[in-house]
Tab-separated table of C-alpha atoms in Angstrom:
chain	number	residue	atom	x	y	z
G	299	MET	CA	-73.223	-83.991	-68.419
G	300	LEU	CA	-70.265	-81.644	-68.563
G	301	PHE	CA	-67.276	-82.943	-66.628
G	302	VAL	CA	-65.369	-80.318	-64.622
G	303	PRO	CA	-61.923	-81.382	-63.395
G	304	HIS	CA	-61.380	-81.316	-59.628
G	305	THR	CA	-58.702	-78.601	-59.800
G	306	VAL	CA	-60.964	-76.370	-61.900
G	307	ARG	CA	-63.808	-76.801	-59.389
G	308	LYS	CA	-61.490	-75.791	-56.587
G	309	LEU	CA	-60.394	-72.740	-58.550
G	310	LEU	CA	-64.010	-71.696	-59.240
G	311	ILE	CA	-64.918	-72.085	-55.559
G	312	LEU	CA	-61.886	-69.998	-54.589
G	313	ILE	CA	-62.814	-67.264	-57.081
G	314	LEU	CA	-66.383	-67.134	-55.744
G	315	THR	CA	-65.298	-67.243	-52.110
G	316	LEU	CA	-62.562	-64.587	-52.175
G	317	PRO	CA	-64.883	-61.535	-52.551
G	318	VAL	CA	-67.035	-62.785	-49.679
G	319	LEU	CA	-63.992	-63.287	-47.462
G	320	ALA	CA	-62.621	-59.891	-48.464
G	321	GLY	CA	-65.921	-58.238	-47.550
G	322	LEU	CA	-66.048	-60.005	-44.199
G	323	GLY	CA	-62.425	-59.051	-43.564
G	324	TRP	CA	-63.095	-55.386	-44.339
G	325	TRP	CA	-66.106	-55.436	-42.003
G	326	TYR	CA	-64.052	-57.059	-39.253
G	327	PHE	CA	-60.995	-54.857	-39.479
G	328	HIS	CA	-62.695	-51.486	-40.002
G	329	GLN	CA	-64.568	-50.343	-36.932
G	330	ARG	CA	-65.851	-47.031	-38.233
G	331	GLU	CA	-67.733	-45.509	-35.359
G	332	LEU	CA	-68.890	-42.358	-37.135
G	333	SER	CA	-71.538	-44.121	-39.232
G	334	ASN	CA	-74.218	-43.806	-36.536
G	335	LEU	CA	-73.838	-40.061	-36.077
G	336	ASP	CA	-76.595	-37.544	-36.637
G	337	PRO	CA	-76.758	-36.626	-40.369
G	338	ALA	CA	-76.408	-32.977	-39.326
G	339	TYR	CA	-73.007	-33.680	-37.782
G	340	HIS	CA	-70.002	-32.592	-39.855
G	341	GLU	CA	-66.342	-33.138	-39.102
G	342	TYR	CA	-63.548	-32.108	-41.427
G	343	ALA	CA	-59.767	-32.087	-41.391
G	344	TYR	CA	-58.130	-29.114	-43.124
G	345	ILE	CA	-54.559	-29.545	-44.372
G	346	THR	CA	-52.261	-26.832	-45.703
G	347	ASN	CA	-50.223	-27.965	-48.726
G	348	GLY	CA	-47.166	-25.727	-48.765
G	349	LYS	CA	-46.107	-26.295	-52.361
G	350	SER	CA	-49.444	-26.645	-54.130
G	351	ASN	CA	-51.119	-23.528	-52.677
G	352	THR	CA	-54.184	-25.449	-51.574
G	353	VAL	CA	-55.984	-26.711	-48.496
G	354	SER	CA	-57.150	-30.318	-48.621
G	355	VAL	CA	-60.505	-30.985	-46.970
G	356	ILE	CA	-61.070	-34.511	-45.653
G	357	ASP	CA	-64.499	-35.646	-44.468
G	358	LEU	CA	-63.866	-37.522	-41.222
G	359	ARG	CA	-67.236	-39.267	-41.436
G	360	THR	CA	-66.211	-41.093	-44.618
G	361	PHE	CA	-62.411	-40.614	-44.608
G	362	GLU	CA	-62.425	-39.244	-48.124
G	363	LEU	CA	-60.824	-36.202	-49.723
G	364	ILE	CA	-63.812	-34.090	-50.716
G	365	LYS	CA	-62.186	-30.869	-51.883
G	366	SER	CA	-58.955	-29.015	-52.591
G	367	VAL	CA	-59.469	-25.339	-51.838
G	368	PRO	CA	-57.142	-22.855	-53.610
G	369	VAL	CA	-55.628	-20.338	-51.188
G	370	GLY	CA	-52.629	-17.995	-51.294
G	371	SER	CA	-48.973	-18.745	-51.956
G	372	ALA	CA	-47.092	-21.201	-49.698
G	373	PRO	CA	-49.753	-21.848	-47.036
G	374	THR	CA	-48.334	-22.891	-43.676
G	375	GLY	CA	-50.258	-22.080	-40.494
G	376	ILE	CA	-53.905	-22.982	-40.018
G	377	ALA	CA	-56.398	-22.530	-37.177
G	378	ALA	CA	-60.095	-23.060	-36.545
G	379	ASN	CA	-62.446	-20.606	-34.893
G	380	GLY	CA	-63.987	-22.207	-31.813
G	381	LYS	CA	-67.071	-19.982	-31.922
G	382	LYS	CA	-68.037	-20.045	-35.589
G	383	ASN	CA	-67.500	-22.281	-38.572
G	384	GLU	CA	-64.438	-20.624	-40.064
G	385	ILE	CA	-60.896	-21.754	-40.803
G	386	TYR	CA	-57.938	-19.374	-41.159
G	387	VAL	CA	-54.979	-20.150	-43.425
G	388	VAL	CA	-51.713	-18.212	-43.305
G	389	ASN	CA	-50.055	-17.857	-46.709
G	390	SER	CA	-46.397	-17.074	-46.106
G	391	GLY	CA	-45.594	-16.443	-49.775
G	392	SER	CA	-48.390	-13.962	-50.425
G	393	ALA	CA	-48.413	-12.403	-46.924
G	394	ASN	CA	-52.109	-12.828	-46.310
G	395	VAL	CA	-54.713	-14.929	-44.509
G	396	SER	CA	-57.422	-16.868	-46.339
G	397	VAL	CA	-60.772	-17.289	-44.565
G	398	ILE	CA	-62.546	-20.572	-45.335
G	399	ASP	CA	-66.245	-21.029	-44.600
G	400	ALA	CA	-66.356	-24.539	-43.121
G	401	GLU	CA	-70.007	-25.028	-44.038
G	402	ARG	CA	-69.312	-24.461	-47.745
G	403	ASN	CA	-65.575	-25.265	-47.754
G	404	ALA	CA	-64.850	-22.209	-49.851
G	405	VAL	CA	-62.702	-19.099	-49.374
G	406	VAL	CA	-64.930	-16.178	-48.367
G	407	GLY	CA	-62.300	-13.574	-47.554
G	408	THR	CA	-58.611	-12.645	-47.755
G	409	ILE	CA	-56.862	-10.468	-45.179
G	410	GLY	CA	-53.524	-8.856	-45.974
G	411	VAL	CA	-50.834	-8.898	-43.280
G	412	HIS	CA	-47.071	-8.202	-43.431
G	413	GLY	CA	-43.903	-9.979	-44.526
G	414	ALA	CA	-43.422	-13.752	-44.240
G	415	PRO	CA	-46.139	-14.825	-41.792
G	416	TYR	CA	-46.208	-18.503	-40.840
G	417	PHE	CA	-48.791	-19.126	-38.119
G	418	ILE	CA	-52.022	-17.748	-36.709
G	419	ASP	CA	-53.570	-18.101	-33.270
G	420	VAL	CA	-57.230	-17.396	-32.469
G	421	SER	CA	-58.549	-16.091	-29.150
G	422	SER	CA	-60.884	-18.386	-27.210
G	423	ASP	CA	-63.832	-16.027	-27.787
G	424	GLY	CA	-63.298	-16.317	-31.548
G	425	LYS	CA	-63.020	-12.554	-32.082
G	426	ARG	CA	-59.290	-11.988	-32.624
G	427	GLY	CA	-56.535	-13.536	-34.702
G	428	TYR	CA	-52.807	-12.938	-34.136
G	429	VAL	CA	-50.181	-13.347	-36.841
G	430	ALA	CA	-46.443	-12.902	-36.289
G	431	ASN	CA	-44.803	-11.508	-39.426
G	432	SER	CA	-41.254	-12.839	-39.404
G	433	GLY	CA	-40.130	-10.699	-42.332
G	434	SER	CA	-41.281	-7.388	-40.882
G	435	ALA	CA	-40.714	-7.770	-37.118
G	436	ASN	CA	-44.327	-7.136	-36.143
G	437	VAL	CA	-47.613	-8.795	-35.198
G	438	SER	CA	-50.883	-8.245	-37.047
G	439	VAL	CA	-54.009	-8.150	-34.865
G	440	ILE	CA	-57.067	-9.225	-36.863
G	441	ASP	CA	-60.718	-8.560	-36.083
G	442	LEU	CA	-62.179	-11.862	-37.282
G	443	GLU	CA	-65.743	-10.562	-37.357
G	444	GLN	CA	-64.879	-7.626	-39.613
G	445	ARG	CA	-62.101	-9.591	-41.354
G	446	LYS	CA	-59.575	-6.775	-41.204
G	447	VAL	CA	-56.351	-5.839	-39.431
G	448	ILE	CA	-57.056	-3.493	-36.524
G	449	GLY	CA	-53.550	-3.215	-35.102
G	450	THR	CA	-49.892	-3.761	-35.954
G	451	VAL	CA	-47.470	-4.150	-33.059
G	452	ARG	CA	-43.705	-3.838	-33.388
G	453	VAL	CA	-41.808	-6.684	-31.674
G	454	GLY	CA	-38.341	-8.285	-31.944
G	455	ASN	CA	-36.537	-9.613	-34.988
G	456	SER	CA	-37.920	-12.549	-36.972
G	457	PRO	CA	-40.957	-13.293	-34.807
G	458	GLY	CA	-42.046	-16.837	-35.550
G	459	LEU	CA	-45.175	-17.319	-33.514
G	460	ALA	CA	-47.728	-15.224	-31.622
G	461	ARG	CA	-49.844	-17.182	-29.148
G	462	VAL	CA	-52.721	-15.748	-27.122
G	463	SER	CA	-53.390	-16.801	-23.526
G	464	PRO	CA	-56.634	-18.687	-22.755
G	465	ASP	CA	-58.100	-15.645	-20.983
G	466	GLY	CA	-57.390	-13.488	-24.030
G	467	ASN	CA	-55.366	-10.898	-22.115
G	468	THR	CA	-51.772	-11.620	-23.185
G	469	VAL	CA	-50.115	-12.438	-26.491
G	470	VAL	CA	-46.703	-14.149	-26.288
G	471	VAL	CA	-44.419	-13.640	-29.283
G	472	SER	CA	-41.214	-15.619	-29.848
G	473	ASN	CA	-38.549	-13.440	-31.502
G	474	ARG	CA	-36.225	-15.920	-33.161
G	475	GLY	CA	-33.790	-13.260	-34.350
G	476	SER	CA	-33.610	-11.416	-31.014
G	477	ASP	CA	-33.464	-14.382	-28.585
G	478	SER	CA	-36.402	-12.913	-26.689
G	479	VAL	CA	-40.144	-13.025	-26.176
G	480	SER	CA	-42.467	-10.047	-26.337
G	481	LEU	CA	-45.502	-9.952	-24.043
G	482	LEU	CA	-48.333	-7.943	-25.618
G	483	ASP	CA	-51.377	-6.519	-23.905
G	484	ALA	CA	-54.181	-7.880	-26.094
G	485	HIS	CA	-56.485	-4.951	-25.280
G	486	THR	CA	-54.166	-1.989	-25.804
G	487	PHE	CA	-51.950	-3.594	-28.502
G	488	MET	CA	-48.897	-2.457	-26.565
G	489	VAL	CA	-45.770	-4.416	-25.680
G	490	ARG	CA	-45.925	-4.894	-21.917
G	491	SER	CA	-42.414	-6.327	-21.623
G	492	THR	CA	-39.624	-7.908	-23.640
G	493	VAL	CA	-37.880	-10.832	-21.937
G	494	PRO	CA	-34.426	-12.050	-23.025
G	495	ILE	CA	-34.418	-15.851	-23.030
G	496	CYS	CA	-32.482	-18.542	-24.932
G	497	HIS	CA	-31.209	-18.867	-28.512
G	498	GLN	CA	-33.655	-19.040	-31.428
G	499	PRO	CA	-36.977	-19.273	-29.576
G	500	GLU	CA	-39.818	-20.775	-31.594
G	501	ASP	CA	-42.746	-22.827	-30.299
G	502	ILE	CA	-44.830	-21.560	-27.367
G	503	ALA	CA	-47.139	-23.256	-24.848
G	504	ILE	CA	-49.251	-21.316	-22.334
G	505	LEU	CA	-50.693	-22.937	-19.210
G	506	PRO	CA	-54.497	-23.166	-18.895
G	507	ASP	CA	-54.418	-20.906	-15.818
G	508	ASN	CA	-52.621	-18.155	-17.817
G	509	SER	CA	-49.752	-18.023	-15.307
G	510	LYS	CA	-46.762	-19.121	-17.397
G	511	ALA	CA	-45.517	-19.531	-20.939
G	512	PHE	CA	-42.936	-22.089	-22.022
G	513	ILE	CA	-40.838	-21.367	-25.097
G	514	ALA	CA	-38.704	-23.897	-26.971
G	515	CYS	CA	-35.303	-22.557	-28.085
G	516	SER	CA	-34.094	-24.697	-30.964
G	517	GLY	CA	-30.653	-23.089	-31.046
G	518	SER	CA	-29.651	-23.727	-27.438
G	519	ALA	CA	-31.321	-27.034	-26.457
G	520	GLN	CA	-33.396	-25.263	-23.811
G	521	VAL	CA	-36.946	-24.394	-22.864
G	522	ALA	CA	-37.621	-21.072	-21.147
G	523	SER	CA	-40.296	-20.617	-18.479
G	524	VAL	CA	-41.703	-17.065	-18.278
G	525	ASP	CA	-44.092	-15.644	-15.690
G	526	LEU	CA	-46.840	-13.843	-17.601
G	527	LYS	CA	-47.913	-11.625	-14.717
G	528	SER	CA	-44.512	-10.246	-13.748
G	529	GLY	CA	-42.933	-10.594	-17.185
G	530	LYS	CA	-39.865	-12.283	-15.714
G	531	LEU	CA	-37.813	-15.286	-16.783
G	532	LEU	CA	-38.330	-18.036	-14.212
G	533	ALA	CA	-36.036	-20.771	-15.527
G	534	LEU	CA	-33.999	-22.052	-18.453
G	535	LEU	CA	-34.460	-25.815	-18.656
G	536	ASP	CA	-31.944	-28.012	-20.451
G	537	VAL	CA	-33.570	-30.509	-22.817
G	538	GLY	CA	-32.344	-32.353	-25.933
G	539	GLN	CA	-30.826	-30.969	-29.104
G	540	THR	CA	-33.060	-28.826	-31.324
G	541	PRO	CA	-36.331	-28.713	-29.398
G	542	VAL	CA	-38.871	-27.922	-32.114
G	543	ASP	CA	-42.328	-28.672	-30.732
G	544	LEU	CA	-44.175	-28.383	-27.419
G	545	ALA	CA	-47.224	-30.468	-26.515
G	546	LEU	CA	-49.021	-29.521	-23.320
G	547	LYS	CA	-51.192	-32.027	-21.517
G	548	PRO	CA	-54.775	-30.712	-21.356
G	549	ASP	CA	-54.575	-30.575	-17.559
G	550	GLY	CA	-51.461	-28.385	-17.834
G	551	GLY	CA	-49.393	-30.495	-15.453
G	552	GLU	CA	-46.759	-31.686	-17.881
G	553	LEU	CA	-45.190	-30.362	-21.058
G	554	ILE	CA	-43.667	-32.675	-23.666
G	555	VAL	CA	-40.764	-31.408	-25.783
G	556	CYS	CA	-39.780	-32.959	-29.135
G	557	ASN	CA	-35.969	-32.894	-29.428
G	558	PHE	CA	-35.439	-33.279	-33.164
G	559	ASP	CA	-31.689	-33.942	-33.184
G	560	SER	CA	-31.593	-36.038	-30.006
G	561	ASP	CA	-34.278	-38.502	-31.175
G	562	SER	CA	-35.979	-37.991	-27.832
G	563	ILE	CA	-38.710	-36.281	-25.873
G	564	SER	CA	-38.258	-34.407	-22.606
G	565	ILE	CA	-41.026	-34.104	-20.033
G	566	ILE	CA	-41.256	-30.889	-18.016
G	567	GLU	CA	-43.176	-30.583	-14.752
G	568	THR	CA	-44.829	-27.221	-15.273
G	569	THR	CA	-45.499	-26.460	-11.604
G	570	THR	CA	-41.900	-26.859	-10.469
G	571	ASN	CA	-40.148	-25.918	-13.736
G	572	GLU	CA	-38.170	-29.159	-13.730
G	573	VAL	CA	-37.304	-31.708	-16.392
G	574	SER	CA	-38.536	-35.007	-14.973
G	575	GLY	CA	-36.958	-37.170	-17.669
G	576	SER	CA	-35.961	-37.665	-21.288
G	577	TYR	CA	-36.804	-40.721	-23.372
G	578	LEU	CA	-35.781	-42.011	-26.794
G	579	ILE	CA	-38.834	-41.880	-29.042
G	580	GLY	CA	-37.686	-42.335	-32.661
G	581	THR	CA	-35.617	-40.701	-35.378
G	582	HIS	CA	-36.091	-36.920	-35.581
G	583	PRO	CA	-39.337	-36.386	-33.639
G	584	SER	CA	-41.018	-33.306	-35.083
G	585	ARG	CA	-44.572	-32.969	-33.739
G	586	ALA	CA	-46.590	-34.292	-30.827
G	587	VAL	CA	-50.183	-34.319	-29.633
G	588	VAL	CA	-51.691	-35.480	-26.314
G	589	SER	CA	-55.070	-37.165	-25.993
G	590	ASN	CA	-57.827	-35.300	-24.151
G	591	ASP	CA	-57.728	-37.754	-21.246
G	592	ASN	CA	-54.006	-36.963	-20.677
G	593	SER	CA	-53.070	-40.638	-21.111
G	594	ARG	CA	-51.470	-40.942	-24.551
G	595	LEU	CA	-48.826	-39.010	-26.422
G	596	TYR	CA	-48.467	-39.383	-30.196
G	597	VAL	CA	-45.185	-38.314	-31.800
G	598	SER	CA	-44.376	-38.114	-35.515
G	599	ASN	CA	-40.844	-39.340	-36.190
G	600	PHE	CA	-39.809	-37.458	-39.314
G	601	GLY	CA	-36.696	-39.548	-39.912
G	602	SER	CA	-38.131	-43.040	-39.422
G	603	ASN	CA	-41.513	-42.727	-41.184
G	604	ALA	CA	-43.414	-43.767	-38.087
G	605	VAL	CA	-45.622	-42.447	-35.300
G	606	ALA	CA	-44.699	-43.434	-31.744
G	607	VAL	CA	-47.417	-44.023	-29.158
G	608	TYR	CA	-46.212	-43.168	-25.654
G	609	ASP	CA	-48.251	-44.190	-22.617
G	610	ILE	CA	-47.865	-41.236	-20.239
G	611	ASP	CA	-48.983	-43.131	-17.142
G	612	MET	CA	-46.681	-46.103	-17.823
G	613	GLY	CA	-43.840	-43.872	-19.019
G	614	LYS	CA	-42.931	-45.900	-22.090
G	615	VAL	CA	-43.483	-46.322	-25.818
G	616	ILE	CA	-46.167	-48.948	-26.406
G	617	ALA	CA	-46.313	-48.872	-30.216
G	618	SER	CA	-44.483	-47.637	-33.296
G	619	LEU	CA	-46.852	-47.296	-36.249
G	620	PRO	CA	-45.520	-47.087	-39.827
G	621	VAL	CA	-46.922	-44.205	-41.860
G	622	GLY	CA	-45.864	-42.408	-45.057
G	623	SER	CA	-42.645	-40.585	-45.889
G	624	GLN	CA	-41.411	-37.867	-43.506
G	625	PRO	CA	-44.433	-37.515	-41.189
G	626	ASP	CA	-44.866	-34.103	-39.630
G	627	GLY	CA	-48.189	-32.552	-38.535
G	628	LEU	CA	-50.585	-34.552	-36.354
G	629	ALA	CA	-54.215	-34.216	-35.277
G	630	LEU	CA	-56.785	-36.290	-33.420
G	631	SER	CA	-60.430	-36.573	-34.396
G	632	GLN	CA	-63.063	-35.267	-31.995
G	633	SER	CA	-63.771	-38.821	-30.806
G	634	GLN	CA	-60.013	-39.308	-30.154
G	635	ASN	CA	-60.277	-42.656	-31.971
G	636	TYR	CA	-58.558	-41.541	-35.170
G	637	LEU	CA	-55.078	-40.053	-35.508
G	638	LEU	CA	-54.149	-38.238	-38.701
G	639	ALA	CA	-50.463	-37.985	-39.654
G	640	LEU	CA	-49.336	-35.697	-42.489
G	641	ASN	CA	-46.602	-37.217	-44.635
G	642	SER	CA	-44.719	-34.213	-45.965
G	643	GLN	CA	-42.667	-35.997	-48.612
G	644	SER	CA	-45.197	-38.506	-49.948
G	645	GLY	CA	-48.004	-35.934	-49.968
G	646	ASP	CA	-50.654	-37.949	-48.183
G	647	VAL	CA	-52.372	-38.495	-44.849
G	648	THR	CA	-52.213	-41.688	-42.806
G	649	VAL	CA	-55.299	-42.397	-40.703
G	650	ILE	CA	-54.594	-44.590	-37.672
G	651	GLN	CA	-57.477	-46.099	-35.735
G	652	LYS	CA	-57.552	-46.667	-31.998
G	653	ARG	CA	-59.704	-49.762	-31.558
G	654	ARG	CA	-60.772	-52.526	-29.249
G	655	PRO	CA	-58.290	-55.415	-29.510
G	656	ARG	CA	-59.745	-58.622	-31.000
G	657	LYS	CA	-58.586	-62.180	-31.428
G	658	LEU	CA	-57.445	-61.646	-35.010
G	659	GLU	CA	-56.368	-58.080	-34.320
G	660	PRO	CA	-54.647	-57.953	-30.911
G	661	GLY	CA	-53.074	-54.525	-31.306
G	662	GLU	CA	-54.763	-51.405	-29.979
G	663	TYR	CA	-53.851	-49.396	-33.089
G	664	GLY	CA	-54.072	-50.136	-36.785
G	665	LEU	CA	-53.860	-48.436	-40.167
G	666	LEU	CA	-57.320	-47.470	-41.392
G	667	THR	CA	-56.508	-45.802	-44.701
G	668	MET	CA	-54.193	-43.482	-46.644
G	669	ILE	CA	-55.663	-40.337	-48.212
G	670	PRO	CA	-53.941	-38.226	-50.880
G	671	ALA	CA	-53.315	-34.560	-50.072
G	672	GLY	CA	-51.323	-31.906	-51.932
G	673	VAL	CA	-47.617	-31.237	-52.307
G	674	GLN	CA	-45.775	-30.957	-48.983
G	675	PRO	CA	-48.628	-31.020	-46.450
G	676	ASN	CA	-47.434	-29.300	-43.296
G	677	ASN	CA	-50.209	-28.337	-40.856
G	678	ILE	CA	-53.642	-29.639	-39.960
G	679	VAL	CA	-56.690	-28.638	-37.939
G	680	VAL	CA	-59.944	-30.517	-37.249
G	681	LYS	CA	-63.310	-28.772	-37.115
G	682	SER	CA	-66.653	-30.327	-36.118
G	683	PHE	CA	-70.117	-28.786	-36.010
G	684	MET	CA	-73.829	-29.446	-36.450
G	685	LEU	CA	-75.410	-28.152	-39.646
G	686	HIS	CA	-79.141	-28.570	-40.022
G	687	PRO	CA	-80.585	-28.038	-43.510
G	688	ALA	CA	-82.558	-24.854	-44.016
G	689	ARG	CA	-86.328	-25.317	-43.893
């Protein structure tokens, strides 16, 4: 009979046991809730990679990178059509918009615009796209069904963003070089009014009832409130240094401002046009997103490689989650249980899971996985739809 020393037996048992324990641990710590979905259900995250001229497509059922789609030069802005399965990518270097068919994840059209576009906004009926061309001081109006430009509207200098109101009647354009906003009639393609506001206006948020627009002015530490019906400036609200991003609660009652150089957020009461408070959130907050139930705010802290979780009802930070290097763009899955953070320097995506706390895992949030993207990922959009196979 072969004699096996006691220490060797222990080592063999350990070697045989470790894979089993690892498998049980993976099962315990990964609560993937998408596995029971209808096979016809599809959900993808689309990520613009500014320095590799591609869009990364991540399957949010499996959390895997399934494709890198070549687009134009220096892609930045991205938006999904709410009425059909298309994604629109703004290529600032090549001054055009790539149209991606979400069912095939392939480019099916390219629409030329004007100089140095960065973002696109899509009307709620899915028929129009609006692109501010910062290098040519105009806005391109795109018919998304015909995939062509049907109007070009002259606005102020260096327009950064054109955002359409929920009712589709007004387009608000922030003119960074003119310290103003232009209000466009979406039906006549005419400028209804030009409103002087604060210095270097950039991001825009429009209330769900179409009554007001709020514009962050990164150069003057202010947010402007503009009445969209009268075209008048209602208030200039003092916030922190370099406000770069606005996140509106879905109910429209509060607006959260990311103050990049103050390491803080400011909360604006949209009804009264008042700043209700400012709170330290992390180093260089750059983007924010609010959950659909209005309860949680997620903020990417560009300078501290973390995402802060802010409980809106409690009024405090409840978690700081480490991610990759220089996190920027954020998006939530349709279920709201997965947060995706784009890490602009490390070129990957951190997926954070919101879960039920357990004995071995008491925290409400945990790292699910890291997924490679392209070079300098900057913006993200999530698209979900049902796709039944052809009979």
